[in-house]
Amino acid sequence: MNKRAFEVPTAAEDAAIARGIAADADTYEVPSEQIAGMRRLGRPPVAVPRPMLSMRVDAALLEKLRASGRGWQTRVHAALKEAVDSGRL
């Protein structure tokens, strides 16, 4: 089975789930109005998303880049952009 796929419950299974929710005092079904008012978690959407790039580099180079800490991909992007903008690439 595909990792991202899920099975939609049958009508009987859905009814059993609803009965379980109704029977549990600590659980409730969140109303649509409340869901609409919730804020989205995670990164905010960007106006122009960056396309994905896949390339092969030496293992030692990748290890050093990753060892430089959080934001290493952003720093690599900045270095590549600077090299292209200055005409070195």
Short mmCIF file of N, CA and C in Angstrom, two decimals:
data_model
loop_
_atom_site.label_atom_id
_atom_site.label_comp_id
_atom_site.label_asym_id
_atom_site.label_seq_id
_atom_site.Cartn_x
_atom_site.Cartn_y
_atom_site.Cartn_z
N MET A 1 0.84 -1.18 0.00
CA MET A 1 0.00 0.00 0.00
C MET A 1 0.88 1.24 0.00
N ASN A 2 0.49 2.25 -0.76
CA ASN A 2 1.20 3.52 -0.82
C ASN A 2 1.18 4.17 0.56
N LYS A 3 2.32 4.72 0.99
CA LYS A 3 2.41 5.33 2.32
C LYS A 3 1.43 6.49 2.49
N ARG A 4 1.12 7.20 1.42
CA ARG A 4 0.27 8.37 1.53
C ARG A 4 -1.21 8.04 1.39
N ALA A 5 -1.52 6.84 0.99
CA ALA A 5 -2.92 6.48 0.80
C ALA A 5 -3.56 6.09 2.13
N PHE A 6 -4.84 6.25 2.23
CA PHE A 6 -5.57 5.80 3.40
C PHE A 6 -6.89 5.24 2.93
N GLU A 7 -7.47 4.42 3.77
CA GLU A 7 -8.73 3.80 3.43
C GLU A 7 -9.88 4.63 3.99
N VAL A 8 -10.85 4.91 3.16
CA VAL A 8 -12.04 5.63 3.59
C VAL A 8 -12.93 4.63 4.31
N PRO A 9 -13.39 4.95 5.51
CA PRO A 9 -14.23 4.00 6.24
C PRO A 9 -15.57 3.78 5.53
N THR A 10 -16.08 2.59 5.70
CA THR A 10 -17.41 2.29 5.17
C THR A 10 -18.44 3.05 6.01
N ALA A 11 -19.67 3.05 5.55
CA ALA A 11 -20.73 3.73 6.29
C ALA A 11 -20.89 3.12 7.68
N ALA A 12 -20.79 1.80 7.77
CA ALA A 12 -20.91 1.12 9.08
C ALA A 12 -19.74 1.49 9.99
N GLU A 13 -18.54 1.51 9.44
CA GLU A 13 -17.36 1.88 10.23
C GLU A 13 -17.46 3.34 10.68
N ASP A 14 -17.93 4.20 9.79
CA ASP A 14 -18.07 5.61 10.12
C ASP A 14 -19.10 5.79 11.24
N ALA A 15 -20.18 5.03 11.18
CA ALA A 15 -21.20 5.10 12.24
C ALA A 15 -20.63 4.62 13.57
N ALA A 16 -19.80 3.56 13.53
CA ALA A 16 -19.17 3.05 14.76
C ALA A 16 -18.21 4.08 15.34
N ILE A 17 -17.49 4.77 14.48
CA ILE A 17 -16.57 5.82 14.93
C ILE A 17 -17.37 6.95 15.58
N ALA A 18 -18.46 7.36 14.94
CA ALA A 18 -19.31 8.43 15.48
C ALA A 18 -19.89 8.03 16.84
N ARG A 19 -20.31 6.76 16.99
CA ARG A 19 -20.83 6.29 18.28
C ARG A 19 -19.73 6.34 19.34
N GLY A 20 -18.53 5.96 18.96
CA GLY A 20 -17.41 6.00 19.90
C GLY A 20 -17.10 7.42 20.36
N ILE A 21 -17.18 8.36 19.42
CA ILE A 21 -16.95 9.76 19.77
C ILE A 21 -18.04 10.24 20.73
N ALA A 22 -19.29 9.89 20.41
CA ALA A 22 -20.41 10.33 21.24
C ALA A 22 -20.35 9.72 22.64
N ALA A 23 -19.82 8.51 22.76
CA ALA A 23 -19.77 7.82 24.06
C ALA A 23 -18.62 8.31 24.94
N ASP A 24 -17.61 8.92 24.36
CA ASP A 24 -16.43 9.36 25.11
C ASP A 24 -16.59 10.81 25.53
N ALA A 25 -16.68 11.06 26.83
CA ALA A 25 -16.88 12.42 27.33
C ALA A 25 -15.70 13.34 27.05
N ASP A 26 -14.49 12.77 26.85
CA ASP A 26 -13.30 13.57 26.62
C ASP A 26 -13.08 13.88 25.14
N THR A 27 -13.92 13.35 24.28
CA THR A 27 -13.75 13.52 22.85
C THR A 27 -14.98 14.18 22.26
N TYR A 28 -14.76 15.05 21.32
CA TYR A 28 -15.89 15.66 20.63
C TYR A 28 -15.50 15.93 19.18
N GLU A 29 -16.49 16.03 18.34
CA GLU A 29 -16.26 16.36 16.95
C GLU A 29 -16.15 17.87 16.82
N VAL A 30 -15.08 18.34 16.22
CA VAL A 30 -14.84 19.78 16.11
C VAL A 30 -15.78 20.35 15.04
N PRO A 31 -16.53 21.39 15.39
CA PRO A 31 -17.46 21.98 14.42
C PRO A 31 -16.71 22.66 13.27
N SER A 32 -17.35 22.72 12.12
CA SER A 32 -16.75 23.34 10.93
C SER A 32 -16.35 24.78 11.18
N GLU A 33 -17.16 25.50 11.96
CA GLU A 33 -16.85 26.90 12.25
C GLU A 33 -15.54 27.03 13.02
N GLN A 34 -15.32 26.11 13.95
CA GLN A 34 -14.08 26.13 14.73
C GLN A 34 -12.89 25.78 13.85
N ILE A 35 -13.06 24.82 12.96
CA ILE A 35 -11.98 24.43 12.05
C ILE A 35 -11.63 25.61 11.15
N ALA A 36 -12.65 26.32 10.66
CA ALA A 36 -12.42 27.47 9.77
C ALA A 36 -11.62 28.56 10.48
N GLY A 37 -11.79 28.68 11.81
CA GLY A 37 -11.10 29.72 12.56
C GLY A 37 -9.70 29.34 12.99
N MET A 38 -9.29 28.11 12.78
CA MET A 38 -7.95 27.67 13.20
C MET A 38 -6.90 28.20 12.24
N ARG A 39 -5.73 28.49 12.80
CA ARG A 39 -4.65 28.94 11.93
C ARG A 39 -3.84 27.74 11.49
N ARG A 40 -3.26 27.87 10.33
CA ARG A 40 -2.48 26.80 9.74
C ARG A 40 -1.09 26.76 10.37
N LEU A 41 -0.61 25.57 10.69
CA LEU A 41 0.73 25.42 11.26
C LEU A 41 1.75 25.20 10.15
N GLY A 42 2.99 25.39 10.48
CA GLY A 42 4.07 25.16 9.52
C GLY A 42 4.48 26.45 8.84
N ARG A 43 5.26 26.29 7.81
CA ARG A 43 5.74 27.46 7.09
C ARG A 43 4.61 28.13 6.34
N PRO A 44 4.64 29.45 6.29
CA PRO A 44 3.61 30.13 5.50
C PRO A 44 3.87 29.89 4.02
N PRO A 45 2.81 29.89 3.22
CA PRO A 45 3.01 29.70 1.78
C PRO A 45 3.81 30.86 1.19
N VAL A 46 4.66 30.57 0.23
CA VAL A 46 5.47 31.60 -0.41
C VAL A 46 4.84 32.00 -1.74
N ALA A 47 5.08 33.24 -2.14
CA ALA A 47 4.51 33.74 -3.39
C ALA A 47 5.09 32.99 -4.59
N VAL A 48 6.40 32.78 -4.58
CA VAL A 48 7.07 32.08 -5.68
C VAL A 48 7.90 30.95 -5.07
N PRO A 49 7.38 29.73 -5.07
CA PRO A 49 8.15 28.62 -4.48
C PRO A 49 9.39 28.30 -5.30
N ARG A 50 10.44 27.91 -4.61
CA ARG A 50 11.67 27.52 -5.30
C ARG A 50 11.51 26.11 -5.85
N PRO A 51 11.97 25.89 -7.07
CA PRO A 51 11.89 24.53 -7.62
C PRO A 51 12.91 23.62 -6.93
N MET A 52 12.63 22.33 -6.93
CA MET A 52 13.51 21.34 -6.31
C MET A 52 14.72 21.09 -7.22
N LEU A 53 15.89 20.95 -6.61
CA LEU A 53 17.12 20.65 -7.34
C LEU A 53 17.73 19.40 -6.74
N SER A 54 18.10 18.47 -7.59
CA SER A 54 18.76 17.27 -7.12
C SER A 54 20.11 17.17 -7.83
N MET A 55 21.17 17.03 -7.05
CA MET A 55 22.51 16.90 -7.64
C MET A 55 23.38 16.02 -6.76
N ARG A 56 24.41 15.48 -7.35
CA ARG A 56 25.32 14.62 -6.61
C ARG A 56 26.58 15.40 -6.25
N VAL A 57 27.01 15.24 -5.01
CA VAL A 57 28.25 15.86 -4.53
C VAL A 57 29.03 14.81 -3.76
N ASP A 58 30.30 15.08 -3.55
CA ASP A 58 31.12 14.15 -2.76
C ASP A 58 30.55 14.03 -1.35
N ALA A 59 30.65 12.84 -0.79
CA ALA A 59 30.13 12.59 0.56
C ALA A 59 30.80 13.50 1.58
N ALA A 60 32.09 13.72 1.44
CA ALA A 60 32.82 14.57 2.39
C ALA A 60 32.31 16.01 2.33
N LEU A 61 32.02 16.50 1.12
CA LEU A 61 31.51 17.85 0.97
C LEU A 61 30.14 17.98 1.64
N LEU A 62 29.26 17.02 1.39
CA LEU A 62 27.93 17.05 1.99
C LEU A 62 28.03 16.99 3.51
N GLU A 63 28.93 16.16 4.02
CA GLU A 63 29.10 16.05 5.47
C GLU A 63 29.53 17.38 6.08
N LYS A 64 30.46 18.08 5.41
CA LYS A 64 30.92 19.38 5.92
C LYS A 64 29.81 20.42 5.86
N LEU A 65 29.02 20.39 4.78
CA LEU A 65 27.92 21.34 4.67
C LEU A 65 26.91 21.12 5.79
N ARG A 66 26.52 19.87 5.99
CA ARG A 66 25.55 19.56 7.04
C ARG A 66 26.11 19.87 8.42
N ALA A 67 27.41 19.66 8.61
CA ALA A 67 28.04 19.91 9.91
C ALA A 67 28.09 21.40 10.22
N SER A 68 27.88 22.24 9.21
CA SER A 68 27.92 23.69 9.46
C SER A 68 26.68 24.17 10.20
N GLY A 69 25.71 23.28 10.39
CA GLY A 69 24.56 23.61 11.22
C GLY A 69 23.31 23.95 10.44
N ARG A 70 22.28 24.32 11.20
CA ARG A 70 20.98 24.66 10.60
C ARG A 70 21.15 25.77 9.57
N GLY A 71 20.38 25.66 8.51
CA GLY A 71 20.43 26.68 7.48
C GLY A 71 21.48 26.43 6.42
N TRP A 72 22.09 25.25 6.43
CA TRP A 72 23.16 24.99 5.48
C TRP A 72 22.65 25.06 4.04
N GLN A 73 21.43 24.62 3.78
CA GLN A 73 20.91 24.67 2.42
C GLN A 73 20.69 26.11 1.97
N THR A 74 20.26 26.96 2.89
CA THR A 74 20.09 28.38 2.57
C THR A 74 21.44 29.02 2.26
N ARG A 75 22.47 28.64 3.02
CA ARG A 75 23.81 29.18 2.77
C ARG A 75 24.36 28.70 1.43
N VAL A 76 24.11 27.44 1.07
CA VAL A 76 24.55 26.92 -0.22
C VAL A 76 23.83 27.69 -1.33
N HIS A 77 22.54 27.93 -1.15
CA HIS A 77 21.77 28.71 -2.14
C HIS A 77 22.38 30.09 -2.32
N ALA A 78 22.70 30.76 -1.21
CA ALA A 78 23.28 32.10 -1.28
C ALA A 78 24.63 32.08 -1.99
N ALA A 79 25.46 31.07 -1.70
CA ALA A 79 26.78 30.97 -2.35
C ALA A 79 26.64 30.73 -3.85
N LEU A 80 25.71 29.86 -4.23
CA LEU A 80 25.49 29.60 -5.66
C LEU A 80 24.95 30.85 -6.36
N LYS A 81 24.02 31.53 -5.72
CA LYS A 81 23.44 32.74 -6.30
C LYS A 81 24.52 33.80 -6.50
N GLU A 82 25.37 33.98 -5.49
CA GLU A 82 26.44 34.97 -5.57
C GLU A 82 27.41 34.61 -6.69
N ALA A 83 27.73 33.32 -6.84
CA ALA A 83 28.65 32.89 -7.91
C ALA A 83 28.04 33.14 -9.28
N VAL A 84 26.76 32.87 -9.44
CA VAL A 84 26.10 33.10 -10.72
C VAL A 84 25.99 34.60 -11.00
N ASP A 85 25.56 35.37 -9.99
CA ASP A 85 25.40 36.81 -10.17
C ASP A 85 26.71 37.51 -10.49
N SER A 86 27.81 36.99 -9.95
CA SER A 86 29.12 37.64 -10.20
C SER A 86 29.78 37.12 -11.47
N GLY A 87 29.16 36.16 -12.14
CA GLY A 87 29.71 35.65 -13.40
C GLY A 87 30.73 34.54 -13.25
N ARG A 88 30.92 34.04 -12.02
CA ARG A 88 31.87 32.94 -11.83
C ARG A 88 31.30 31.61 -12.29
N LEU A 89 29.99 31.51 -12.38
CA LEU A 89 29.33 30.30 -12.87
C LEU A 89 28.42 30.64 -14.03
#
